[in-house]
Short mmCIF file of C-alpha atoms (C1' of nucleotides) and ligand atoms in Angstrom, two decimals:
data_model
loop_
_atom_site.label_atom_id
_atom_site.label_comp_id
_atom_site.label_asym_id
_atom_site.label_seq_id
_atom_site.Cartn_x
_atom_site.Cartn_y
_atom_site.Cartn_z
CA MET V 1 6.26 12.55 9.74
CA ASN V 2 6.73 9.87 6.79
CA PHE V 3 6.38 6.15 7.40
CA SER V 4 7.29 2.90 5.74
CA THR V 5 4.91 0.41 4.21
CA SER V 6 5.84 -1.43 7.04
CA GLU V 7 5.17 1.16 9.85
CA GLU V 8 1.54 1.90 8.09
CA ASN V 9 0.88 -2.06 8.20
CA TYR V 10 1.78 -2.12 11.91
CA ILE V 11 -0.02 0.84 12.96
CA LYS V 12 -2.86 -0.15 10.57
CA ALA V 13 -2.83 -3.47 12.89
CA ILE V 14 -2.99 -2.47 16.08
CA TYR V 15 -5.58 0.07 15.07
CA HIS V 16 -8.16 -2.30 14.34
CA LEU V 17 -7.04 -4.71 17.41
CA GLN V 18 -7.76 -1.80 19.84
CA GLN V 19 -11.09 -1.55 18.49
CA ALA V 20 -12.14 -4.80 19.88
CA ASN V 21 -9.26 -5.32 23.11
CA ASN V 22 -8.37 -1.79 24.08
CA LEU V 23 -4.83 -2.92 25.24
CA VAL V 24 -3.09 -5.01 22.26
CA THR V 25 -0.39 -7.43 23.11
CA THR V 26 2.48 -8.42 21.27
CA ASN V 27 1.59 -11.53 20.54
CA GLU V 28 -1.83 -10.55 18.99
CA LEU V 29 -0.48 -8.70 16.83
CA ALA V 30 2.05 -11.07 16.17
CA THR V 31 -0.30 -13.61 14.97
CA GLU V 32 -2.58 -10.75 12.82
CA LEU V 33 0.52 -9.77 11.08
CA ASN V 34 1.86 -13.31 10.46
CA THR V 35 5.38 -12.60 12.07
CA LYS V 36 7.40 -13.35 15.22
CA ALA V 37 7.06 -11.16 18.26
CA ALA V 38 10.22 -10.58 18.20
CA SER V 39 9.73 -8.64 15.12
CA VAL V 40 6.82 -6.81 16.76
CA THR V 41 8.81 -5.56 20.22
CA ASP V 42 11.27 -4.62 17.48
CA MET V 43 8.76 -2.22 15.98
CA LEU V 44 6.97 -0.91 19.26
CA LYS V 45 9.96 0.44 20.09
CA LYS V 46 10.88 2.49 16.60
CA LEU V 47 6.95 3.60 16.99
CA LYS V 48 6.89 4.84 20.38
CA THR V 49 10.13 6.62 19.75
CA LYS V 50 7.93 8.30 16.75
CA LYS V 51 5.16 8.98 19.64
CA MET V 52 2.90 6.61 17.86
CA LEU V 53 2.41 4.39 20.83
CA HIS V 54 1.58 4.49 24.49
CA TYR V 55 3.42 1.56 25.10
CA GLU V 56 5.58 0.15 28.39
CA PRO V 57 7.51 -3.08 28.49
CA TYR V 58 5.79 -6.16 29.11
CA GLN V 59 2.54 -3.46 29.85
CA GLY V 60 0.52 -4.09 26.22
CA PHE V 61 0.31 -0.93 23.80
CA THR V 62 -2.60 1.74 22.29
CA LEU V 63 -1.97 4.04 19.36
CA SER V 64 -1.47 7.74 21.12
CA ASN V 65 -3.77 10.31 19.42
CA GLU V 66 -1.16 11.08 16.69
CA GLY V 67 -1.31 7.03 16.00
CA LYS V 68 -4.65 6.50 15.52
CA LYS V 69 -4.58 9.89 13.06
CA VAL V 70 -2.22 8.22 10.91
CA ALA V 71 -4.31 4.77 11.32
CA LEU V 72 -7.48 6.69 10.09
CA GLY V 73 -5.51 7.75 7.58
CA ILE V 74 -4.18 4.68 6.47
CA VAL V 75 -7.98 2.79 6.52
CA ARG V 76 -9.20 5.94 4.71
CA LYS V 77 -7.00 5.28 1.99
CA HIS V 78 -7.64 1.32 2.05
CA ARG V 79 -11.42 1.83 1.41
CA LEU V 80 -11.07 4.58 -0.74
CA TRP V 81 -9.41 2.28 -3.21
CA GLU V 82 -11.45 -0.67 -2.58
CA TYR V 83 -14.56 1.52 -3.86
CA PHE V 84 -12.61 2.57 -6.26
CA LEU V 85 -11.95 -1.18 -7.15
CA VAL V 86 -15.17 -2.51 -7.28
CA ASN V 87 -17.22 0.50 -8.26
CA LYS V 88 -15.25 1.56 -11.78
CA LEU V 89 -13.08 -1.15 -12.21
CA GLU V 90 -15.73 -4.31 -11.97
CA PHE V 91 -13.96 -6.11 -9.07
CA GLY V 92 -15.76 -8.50 -7.16
CA TRP V 93 -16.11 -7.15 -3.57
CA ASP V 94 -14.21 -10.60 -2.67
CA GLU V 95 -11.02 -9.94 -5.00
CA VAL V 96 -9.93 -6.13 -3.76
CA HIS V 97 -8.53 -6.52 -0.52
CA SER V 98 -5.49 -7.39 -0.89
CA ILE V 99 -4.50 -5.28 -4.06
CA ALA V 100 -5.69 -1.72 -1.60
CA GLU V 101 -3.22 -3.38 1.20
CA GLU V 102 -0.54 -2.44 -1.21
CA LEU V 103 -2.46 0.87 -2.63
CA GLU V 104 -3.20 2.07 0.70
CA HIS V 105 0.66 2.63 0.75
CA ILE V 106 0.77 5.17 -1.86
CA HIS V 107 2.07 8.51 -0.49
CA SER V 108 -0.07 11.46 -1.84
CA PRO V 109 -2.14 13.75 -0.10
CA VAL V 110 -3.91 15.61 -3.08
CA LEU V 111 -4.12 11.83 -5.23
CA ILE V 112 -6.35 10.62 -2.26
CA GLU V 113 -8.42 13.61 -2.03
CA LYS V 114 -8.76 13.51 -6.37
CA LEU V 115 -9.75 10.03 -6.03
CA ASP V 116 -12.52 10.84 -3.11
CA ALA V 117 -13.88 13.71 -5.04
CA TYR V 118 -13.76 10.96 -7.98
CA LEU V 119 -15.95 8.42 -6.46
CA SER V 120 -17.91 11.28 -5.27
CA TYR V 121 -16.96 10.98 -1.34
CA PRO V 122 -18.28 7.06 -0.41
CA LYS V 123 -19.58 6.98 2.78
CA PHE V 124 -18.84 2.90 2.83
CA ASP V 125 -16.80 0.71 1.53
CA PRO V 126 -17.76 -2.35 -0.59
CA HIS V 127 -17.56 -4.62 2.60
CA GLY V 128 -20.22 -1.92 3.78
CA ASP V 129 -16.79 -0.97 6.32
CA PRO V 130 -17.45 3.47 6.73
CA ILE V 131 -14.83 5.30 5.11
CA PRO V 132 -13.04 7.98 7.39
CA ASP V 133 -13.28 11.37 5.75
CA ILE V 134 -10.15 13.86 5.70
CA ASN V 135 -10.25 14.33 9.37
CA GLY V 136 -10.95 10.78 10.16
CA LYS V 137 -14.52 11.16 10.96
CA MET V 138 -16.63 8.54 9.84
CA GLU V 139 -20.20 7.07 10.42
CA THR V 140 -21.07 4.98 13.40
CA THR V 141 -23.78 3.36 11.76
CA LYS V 142 -25.53 1.35 14.54
CA GLN V 143 -25.53 -2.09 12.73
CA ILE V 144 -25.91 -5.18 14.91
CA ASN V 145 -24.58 -8.66 14.59
CA LEU V 146 -27.03 -11.07 12.62
CA THR V 147 -27.04 -13.10 15.43
CA ASP V 148 -28.65 -10.54 17.47
CA LEU V 149 -31.22 -9.53 15.15
CA GLU V 150 -34.70 -10.24 16.64
CA LEU V 151 -37.60 -12.34 14.68
CA ASN V 152 -39.35 -11.49 11.90
CA ALA V 153 -37.85 -8.17 11.69
CA LYS V 154 -35.96 -7.00 8.72
CA ALA V 155 -32.78 -5.50 8.78
CA GLU V 156 -30.15 -4.97 5.35
CA VAL V 157 -26.97 -6.47 4.96
CA SER V 158 -24.40 -3.63 6.09
CA ALA V 159 -20.84 -5.51 6.75
CA VAL V 160 -18.89 -8.29 6.83
CA GLY V 161 -16.91 -9.56 9.82
CA SER V 162 -13.92 -10.69 7.71
CA GLN V 163 -12.59 -10.57 4.36
CA SER V 164 -11.47 -14.11 3.63
CA SER V 165 -12.18 -15.20 0.67
CA GLU V 166 -14.01 -18.72 1.78
CA LEU V 167 -16.03 -16.25 3.70
CA LEU V 168 -17.10 -14.41 0.02
CA GLU V 169 -17.05 -17.48 -1.55
CA LEU V 170 -19.69 -18.09 0.61
CA LEU V 171 -22.01 -15.57 0.62
CA ARG V 172 -21.38 -14.78 -3.26
CA HIS V 173 -22.90 -18.48 -3.46
CA LYS V 174 -26.20 -17.53 -1.06
CA ASN V 175 -26.88 -14.45 -3.29
CA ILE V 176 -26.19 -12.01 0.33
CA GLY V 177 -24.39 -8.95 -0.27
CA ILE V 178 -23.76 -5.67 1.73
CA GLY V 179 -27.20 -3.79 0.75
CA THR V 180 -29.22 -7.07 0.73
CA VAL V 181 -32.40 -6.98 2.87
CA LEU V 182 -33.44 -10.11 4.40
CA GLU V 183 -35.56 -11.30 7.41
CA VAL V 184 -34.86 -14.08 10.16
CA ILE V 185 -38.16 -16.15 9.67
CA ARG V 186 -36.62 -18.93 12.42
CA LYS V 187 -33.91 -19.53 15.09
CA PHE V 188 -32.94 -23.08 15.84
CA THR V 189 -31.79 -23.87 19.24
CA PHE V 190 -29.79 -27.10 18.43
CA ASP V 191 -27.06 -25.67 16.23
CA ASN V 192 -27.97 -22.12 16.38
CA SER V 193 -28.35 -21.99 12.64
CA ILE V 194 -31.49 -19.65 11.55
CA GLU V 195 -33.60 -19.38 8.90
CA ILE V 196 -33.76 -16.10 6.95
CA VAL V 197 -35.54 -14.81 3.83
CA ILE V 198 -34.61 -12.54 0.88
CA LYS V 199 -37.34 -10.72 -0.69
CA LYS V 200 -40.09 -13.31 -2.06
CA ASN V 201 -37.28 -15.96 -2.67
CA PRO V 202 -38.09 -19.21 -0.87
CA PRO V 203 -36.11 -19.20 3.35
CA PHE V 204 -32.85 -21.14 3.39
CA SER V 205 -30.82 -21.48 6.40
CA ILE V 206 -27.19 -19.81 7.64
CA SER V 207 -25.47 -21.05 9.85
CA HIS V 208 -24.53 -19.68 13.03
CA GLN V 209 -20.89 -19.18 12.17
CA LEU V 210 -22.29 -17.58 8.63
CA ALA V 211 -24.59 -15.24 11.25
CA GLN V 212 -22.10 -14.31 13.30
CA THR V 213 -19.71 -12.86 10.53
CA LEU V 214 -22.58 -10.49 9.57
CA PHE V 215 -23.83 -7.37 10.12
CA VAL V 216 -27.02 -6.17 9.56
CA LYS V 217 -29.32 -2.53 10.00
CA PRO V 218 -32.25 -3.01 11.91
CA LEU V 219 -35.30 -1.31 8.87
CA TYR V 220 -38.48 -0.66 10.75
CA VAL V 221 -41.32 -1.12 8.86
CA SER V 222 -44.02 1.56 9.33
CA ALA V 223 -47.25 0.16 10.74
CA THR V 224 -49.53 2.48 8.45
CA ASP V 225 -48.61 1.62 5.16
CA GLY V 226 -46.17 -0.87 5.41
CA SER V 227 -43.32 1.48 3.71
CA ILE V 228 -39.60 0.57 5.03
CA THR V 229 -37.54 3.34 6.38
CA LYS V 230 -33.79 2.51 8.09
CA MET G 1 9.94 -14.28 -11.23
CA ASN G 2 9.50 -11.13 -8.79
CA PHE G 3 10.88 -7.58 -8.39
CA SER G 4 11.46 -5.18 -5.52
CA THR G 5 10.45 -1.70 -6.52
CA SER G 6 14.21 -1.24 -6.48
CA GLU G 7 14.81 -3.59 -9.16
CA GLU G 8 12.12 -2.19 -11.25
CA ASN G 9 13.44 1.34 -10.96
CA TYR G 10 16.64 -0.07 -12.16
CA ILE G 11 15.29 -2.50 -14.90
CA LYS G 12 13.02 0.81 -16.26
CA ALA G 13 15.68 3.18 -16.21
CA ILE G 14 18.28 0.67 -17.72
CA TYR G 15 15.14 0.24 -20.73
CA HIS G 16 14.89 4.18 -21.14
CA LEU G 17 18.97 4.50 -21.65
CA GLN G 18 19.46 2.10 -24.00
CA GLN G 19 16.47 3.42 -25.78
CA ALA G 20 18.99 6.20 -27.03
CA ASN G 21 22.69 4.69 -26.56
CA ASN G 22 22.48 0.63 -26.90
CA LEU G 23 25.18 0.17 -24.55
CA VAL G 24 24.46 1.21 -21.09
CA THR G 25 27.34 2.51 -18.27
CA THR G 26 27.39 2.39 -15.18
CA ASN G 27 27.85 5.65 -14.41
CA GLU G 28 24.85 6.71 -16.69
CA LEU G 29 22.96 4.61 -14.57
CA ALA G 30 24.01 5.67 -11.11
CA THR G 31 23.45 9.68 -12.69
CA GLU G 32 19.76 8.53 -13.51
CA LEU G 33 18.43 6.79 -10.77
CA ASN G 34 20.03 9.33 -8.39
CA THR G 35 22.68 6.80 -6.64
CA LYS G 36 26.43 5.87 -6.36
CA ALA G 37 28.21 3.85 -9.02
CA ALA G 38 29.05 1.33 -6.45
CA SER G 39 25.42 1.43 -5.70
CA VAL G 40 24.83 0.14 -9.23
CA THR G 41 27.06 -2.30 -9.45
CA ASP G 42 25.84 -4.50 -6.82
CA MET G 43 22.09 -4.40 -8.31
CA LEU G 44 23.67 -5.39 -11.41
CA LYS G 45 24.90 -8.25 -10.29
CA LYS G 46 21.79 -9.33 -8.90
CA LEU G 47 20.04 -8.29 -12.22
CA LYS G 48 22.09 -10.34 -14.09
CA THR G 49 21.58 -13.68 -11.49
CA LYS G 50 18.00 -12.91 -12.60
CA LYS G 51 18.83 -13.37 -16.41
CA MET G 52 17.96 -9.42 -16.75
CA LEU G 53 21.16 -8.23 -18.05
CA HIS G 54 24.01 -9.10 -20.32
CA TYR G 55 26.54 -7.64 -18.26
CA GLU G 56 30.45 -8.01 -18.15
CA PRO G 57 32.65 -6.36 -15.71
CA TYR G 58 33.82 -2.93 -17.21
CA GLN G 59 32.14 -3.54 -20.45
CA GLY G 60 28.53 -1.75 -20.06
CA PHE G 61 25.16 -3.86 -19.93
CA THR G 62 22.25 -3.65 -21.98
CA LEU G 63 18.48 -5.69 -21.31
CA SER G 64 18.13 -9.70 -22.19
CA ASN G 65 14.95 -9.89 -24.05
CA GLU G 66 13.40 -11.32 -20.68
CA GLY G 67 14.88 -7.89 -19.45
CA LYS G 68 12.92 -5.82 -21.64
CA LYS G 69 10.06 -7.41 -21.17
CA VAL G 70 9.86 -6.70 -17.97
CA ALA G 71 10.84 -3.24 -18.22
CA LEU G 72 7.65 -2.62 -20.87
CA GLY G 73 5.49 -4.06 -17.93
CA ILE G 74 6.64 -1.41 -15.80
CA VAL G 75 6.38 1.34 -18.42
CA ARG G 76 3.14 -0.22 -19.36
CA LYS G 77 1.83 0.64 -15.87
CA HIS G 78 3.65 4.10 -15.45
CA ARG G 79 1.85 5.63 -18.77
CA LEU G 80 -1.56 3.86 -17.94
CA TRP G 81 -1.13 5.23 -14.68
CA GLU G 82 -0.65 8.85 -15.73
CA TYR G 83 -3.36 8.68 -18.28
CA PHE G 84 -5.80 7.91 -15.07
CA LEU G 85 -4.46 10.77 -13.09
CA VAL G 86 -5.00 13.17 -16.13
CA ASN G 87 -8.20 11.53 -17.42
CA LYS G 88 -9.93 11.07 -14.51
CA LEU G 89 -8.90 12.81 -11.65
CA GLU G 90 -8.04 15.79 -13.58
CA PHE G 91 -4.05 16.32 -12.65
CA GLY G 92 -2.15 18.67 -14.81
CA TRP G 93 -0.18 16.43 -16.89
CA ASP G 94 3.23 18.09 -15.39
CA GLU G 95 1.62 16.33 -11.35
CA VAL G 96 1.62 12.81 -12.44
CA HIS G 97 5.28 11.43 -13.16
CA SER G 98 5.98 11.05 -9.57
CA ILE G 99 2.48 9.46 -8.73
CA ALA G 100 2.98 6.91 -11.44
CA GLU G 101 6.67 6.65 -9.55
CA GLU G 102 5.15 4.90 -7.16
CA LEU G 103 1.97 3.06 -8.53
CA GLU G 104 3.98 1.58 -11.60
CA HIS G 105 5.21 -0.92 -8.66
CA ILE G 106 1.42 -1.79 -7.60
CA HIS G 107 2.02 -5.90 -7.77
CA SER G 108 -1.57 -7.21 -9.81
CA PRO G 109 -1.47 -8.04 -13.37
CA VAL G 110 -5.55 -8.25 -13.26
CA LEU G 111 -5.31 -4.47 -12.10
CA ILE G 112 -3.39 -3.19 -14.85
CA GLU G 113 -5.72 -4.94 -17.13
CA LYS G 114 -8.81 -3.76 -15.83
CA LEU G 115 -7.49 -0.02 -15.99
CA ASP G 116 -6.78 -0.42 -19.41
CA ALA G 117 -10.29 -1.50 -20.08
CA TYR G 118 -11.54 1.75 -18.18
CA LEU G 119 -9.49 3.61 -19.55
CA SER G 120 -10.18 2.65 -22.78
CA TYR G 121 -6.85 1.18 -24.12
CA PRO G 122 -5.14 4.70 -24.76
CA LYS G 123 -2.80 4.66 -27.49
CA PHE G 124 -0.58 7.71 -25.51
CA ASP G 125 -0.14 9.04 -22.51
CA PRO G 126 -0.29 12.32 -21.19
CA HIS G 127 3.06 13.10 -22.23
CA GLY G 128 2.45 11.89 -25.47
CA ASP G 129 4.64 8.71 -24.90
CA PRO G 130 2.84 5.53 -26.62
CA ILE G 131 1.52 3.04 -23.84
CA PRO G 132 2.80 -0.46 -24.43
CA ASP G 133 0.28 -3.02 -24.87
CA ILE G 134 -0.10 -5.98 -22.69
CA ASN G 135 2.20 -7.99 -25.41
CA GLY G 136 4.63 -5.09 -25.14
CA LYS G 137 3.86 -3.70 -28.90
CA MET G 138 3.30 0.06 -28.65
CA GLU G 139 2.76 2.90 -31.80
CA THR G 140 5.73 4.06 -33.07
CA THR G 141 4.30 7.33 -34.53
CA LYS G 142 7.13 9.19 -36.82
CA GLN G 143 7.07 12.18 -34.79
CA ILE G 144 10.62 14.28 -35.08
CA ASN G 145 11.70 17.08 -33.37
CA LEU G 146 10.17 20.99 -33.40
CA THR G 147 13.80 22.02 -34.77
CA ASP G 148 13.77 20.11 -37.89
CA LEU G 149 10.42 20.89 -38.79
CA GLU G 150 10.45 22.81 -41.97
CA LEU G 151 9.04 26.67 -42.11
CA ASN G 152 5.60 26.87 -42.61
CA ALA G 153 4.64 23.69 -42.39
CA LYS G 154 1.74 23.14 -39.68
CA ALA G 155 2.22 20.23 -36.84
CA GLU G 156 0.51 18.82 -33.74
CA VAL G 157 2.98 18.60 -30.70
CA SER G 158 2.75 15.06 -29.92
CA ALA G 159 5.54 15.04 -27.23
CA VAL G 160 7.97 16.38 -24.91
CA GLY G 161 11.51 15.25 -24.33
CA SER G 162 11.43 15.74 -20.28
CA GLN G 163 8.84 15.54 -17.72
CA SER G 164 10.86 18.07 -14.88
CA SER G 165 8.86 20.83 -13.67
CA GLU G 166 10.68 23.74 -15.25
CA LEU G 167 9.69 22.62 -18.68
CA LEU G 168 6.42 22.00 -17.65
CA GLU G 169 5.83 25.31 -16.28
CA LEU G 170 7.03 26.63 -19.20
CA LEU G 171 5.07 24.76 -21.65
CA ARG G 172 1.68 25.89 -19.40
CA HIS G 173 2.70 29.28 -19.82
CA LYS G 174 2.95 29.47 -23.12
CA ASN G 175 -0.23 27.24 -23.41
CA ILE G 176 1.55 24.70 -25.43
CA GLY G 177 0.70 20.73 -24.62
CA ILE G 178 -0.18 17.71 -26.64
CA GLY G 179 -2.49 18.35 -29.66
CA THR G 180 -1.71 21.81 -29.36
CA VAL G 181 -1.19 22.31 -33.57
CA LEU G 182 1.74 24.98 -34.65
CA GLU G 183 3.45 26.62 -37.28
CA VAL G 184 6.79 27.47 -37.81
CA ILE G 185 7.09 31.19 -39.51
CA ARG G 186 10.33 32.49 -38.89
CA LYS G 187 13.89 30.89 -38.19
CA PHE G 188 16.62 33.01 -36.25
CA THR G 189 19.91 31.73 -37.40
CA PHE G 190 21.61 34.26 -34.15
CA ASP G 191 20.09 32.02 -31.23
CA ASN G 192 18.82 29.18 -32.89
CA SER G 193 15.28 30.40 -31.68
CA ILE G 194 12.26 30.13 -33.68
CA GLU G 195 8.88 32.42 -33.80
CA ILE G 196 5.53 29.78 -33.99
CA VAL G 197 1.92 30.76 -34.33
CA ILE G 198 -0.54 28.84 -32.93
CA LYS G 199 -4.24 29.06 -34.71
CA LYS G 200 -5.37 32.88 -34.87
CA ASN G 201 -3.24 34.26 -32.03
CA PRO G 202 -0.11 36.37 -32.07
CA PRO G 203 3.00 34.57 -32.77
CA PHE G 204 5.46 34.32 -30.25
CA SER G 205 9.02 32.72 -29.57
CA ILE G 206 10.65 30.04 -28.37
CA SER G 207 14.46 29.33 -27.39
CA HIS G 208 15.90 26.38 -29.75
CA GLN G 209 16.76 24.58 -26.02
CA LEU G 210 12.39 24.22 -25.90
CA ALA G 211 12.02 23.51 -29.41
CA GLN G 212 14.60 20.36 -29.25
CA THR G 213 12.84 18.96 -25.71
CA LEU G 214 8.94 19.45 -28.19
CA PHE G 215 8.42 16.61 -31.01
CA VAL G 216 5.66 16.88 -33.37
CA LYS G 217 3.80 15.14 -36.01
CA PRO G 218 3.67 17.12 -38.66
CA LEU G 219 0.27 17.55 -40.64
CA TYR G 220 -0.39 17.84 -44.28
CA VAL G 221 -2.53 20.16 -45.57
CA SER G 222 -5.00 19.61 -48.45
CA ALA G 223 -3.74 21.39 -51.53
CA THR G 224 -7.51 21.30 -52.71
CA ASP G 225 -9.81 22.29 -49.61
CA GLY G 226 -7.00 23.63 -46.97
CA SER G 227 -8.54 20.47 -44.44
CA ILE G 228 -5.60 19.11 -42.77
CA THR G 229 -5.05 16.01 -42.42
CA LYS G 230 -1.97 13.88 -40.84
"C1'" DA A 1 5.77 -18.89 48.89
"C1'" DA A 2 7.80 -21.31 45.33
"C1'" DT A 3 7.50 -23.57 41.36
"C1'" DA A 4 5.67 -24.16 36.53
"C1'" DG A 5 4.23 -22.23 32.38
"C1'" DT A 6 3.82 -17.80 29.10
"C1'" DT A 7 4.43 -14.14 26.93
"C1'" DT A 8 7.63 -10.64 26.00
"C1'" DT A 9 11.67 -9.00 25.55
"C1'" DT A 10 16.83 -9.44 24.50
"C1'" DA A 11 21.13 -10.70 21.53
"C1'" DG A 12 23.12 -12.09 17.44
"C1'" DA A 13 22.17 -13.45 12.17
"C1'" DT A 14 20.70 -12.56 7.56
"C1'" DT A 15 18.76 -9.95 3.53
"C1'" DT A 16 18.34 -6.04 0.98
"C1'" DG A 17 19.67 -1.99 -0.59
"C1'" DC A 18 22.14 1.85 0.23
"C1'" DC A 19 26.93 4.27 1.70
"C1'" DT A 20 32.47 5.93 1.34
"C1'" DA A 21 37.03 4.68 0.61
"C1'" DA A 22 40.14 2.55 -1.72
"C1'" DA A 23 41.58 -0.74 -5.67
"C1'" DA A 24 41.59 -2.55 -10.50
"C1'" DA A 25 40.70 -2.10 -15.02
"C1'" DT A 26 39.94 1.09 -18.94
"C1'" DA A 27 40.62 5.09 -21.61
"C1'" DA A 28 43.61 9.23 -22.77
"C1'" DA A 29 47.30 11.98 -23.55
"C1'" DT A 30 52.11 13.11 -23.65
"C1'" DA J 1 55.13 3.25 -24.78
"C1'" DT J 2 54.37 5.20 -20.23
"C1'" DT J 3 52.01 8.22 -17.31
"C1'" DT J 4 47.84 10.62 -16.43
"C1'" DA J 5 42.66 10.42 -15.48
"C1'" DT J 6 38.41 8.67 -15.74
"C1'" DT J 7 35.02 4.60 -14.86
"C1'" DT J 8 34.24 0.76 -12.76
"C1'" DT J 9 35.07 -3.00 -9.17
"C1'" DT J 10 35.40 -4.82 -4.46
"C1'" DA J 11 35.64 -3.92 0.73
"C1'" DG J 12 33.73 -2.38 4.32
"C1'" DG J 13 30.47 -0.64 6.89
"C1'" DC J 14 25.34 0.85 8.23
"C1'" DA J 15 19.83 1.20 8.52
"C1'" DA J 16 15.56 -1.32 8.11
"C1'" DA J 17 12.97 -5.43 8.74
"C1'" DT J 18 12.58 -10.23 9.49
"C1'" DC J 19 14.44 -14.13 12.39
"C1'" DT J 20 15.90 -18.67 15.45
"C1'" DA J 21 17.10 -19.07 19.97
"C1'" DA J 22 18.13 -18.02 24.78
"C1'" DA J 23 17.09 -14.63 28.87
"C1'" DA J 24 13.99 -12.22 31.96
"C1'" DA J 25 9.66 -10.47 33.07
"C1'" DC J 26 5.03 -11.95 34.38
"C1'" DT J 27 0.75 -15.14 35.50
"C1'" DA J 28 -1.10 -19.19 37.45
"C1'" DT J 29 -1.07 -22.92 39.87
"C1'" DT J 30 0.13 -25.64 43.84
MN1 LIG H 1 -0.55 -2.84 3.51
MN1 LIG H 2 -13.08 -3.42 2.93
MN1 LIG H 3 9.11 3.62 -9.62
MN1 LIG H 4 4.68 10.01 -19.48
#
DNA sequence: AATAGTTTTTAGATTTGCCTAAAAATAAAT
DNA sequence: ATTTATTTTTAGGCAAATCTAAAAACTATT
């Protein structure tokens, strides 16, 4: 089956929304895609006839198994291109999203397999999100929200919850990126801000709002020699 | 100004056609783009209002200066992507045209500049065609048609006149590619076929039709030490 | 259970890009 | 100089993707 750019954008958006909610609603999707509910309904009908969706009028919708496969293919392309842009063309990781939003629609299976090989089969994109393999399988690293990290536990930043340029600007300013190892040394109940320390640098605090968008993989410090493992 | 994929394909096609003919006709363009004359007329009107064309009904048309600039930008993107696909992703040079046909429409000036830098500012694409620089300037290597190469003169294949897969299949079979150094050792007047030799390999013959699609840069063999220069 | 509020769908338009068939303009041939 | 043939444009229509406004269906509240 062949899909237009627009159909692909809808399928991918539904995929992301149903990760959180399972059942997706018309208005949710309209908001996500900056379009109107009426336009969404039109597309839902089309995607249903293409067997991409489970959808009954007024009842919400989810991707069919076939739809999920298509979605994972687009996500795969998006994240591989992002990896390419950052690691080969030296873009900043806060500059690549919108370009990948176009590149993900280039239709050529062999292109994406050769790109994957060229990049040495990366497992995560520059934002810490896992890259599905050719069969749609991807790492499910047990990452937790930074707000849930316990006091005095070391952890490695593994993903960010948004790609907004405002967020990425702030992270760059604070020198936090994917792979940064940090430790929470204090939590303030007044505003839920937390104080963290990176390496031997002076501690600094980050807001609850920022902590909520950061995901980390806890690191386990050996009791005997102090070495760090994941 | 912003252009749709369709508009860009038209502009680029007009650019290529007017290289040969100067004044381009509606039917020519329709054939080139596998579309109908009526569709071409529609697009001509649109491109004229966008000041891309000099066009009066029934009188043929050419690109305006602005149109040429846009065309060169698309050609630049097309050829840079082709170079990337062949020299980084290891595609065959006969497999890249249709993929580049899509990639050339990715809209991001900074992307193409970073790609150019990553590729070390190549001057020719995998088919021997010159790549315009950011200002639209490109090499005008004095290449001649293989049919015009004089007997017993060495020359380097620098371009092919078409990207048809039939042609490229034949070239691959005969082991001829961009950069191949050959020498014409005989010309047959009966069918205008010519006999050539590559390195120390056995000579073989190629048809007039094939010779017409090949362009070469003559090499000048030093009279004193036999060394080759361009 | 009836009413009010919200969400979703339908109805009807618009834009872009394409098509076929017919008309108009140009070019070629007698 | 007409007639004939070819090329190009116009007229009218269609499919995809969007929109606004109105109707229909669900949900929540009294
Ligand atoms: Mn996209
Ligand atoms: Mn990403
Ligand atoms: Mn193209
Ligand atoms: Mn080329």
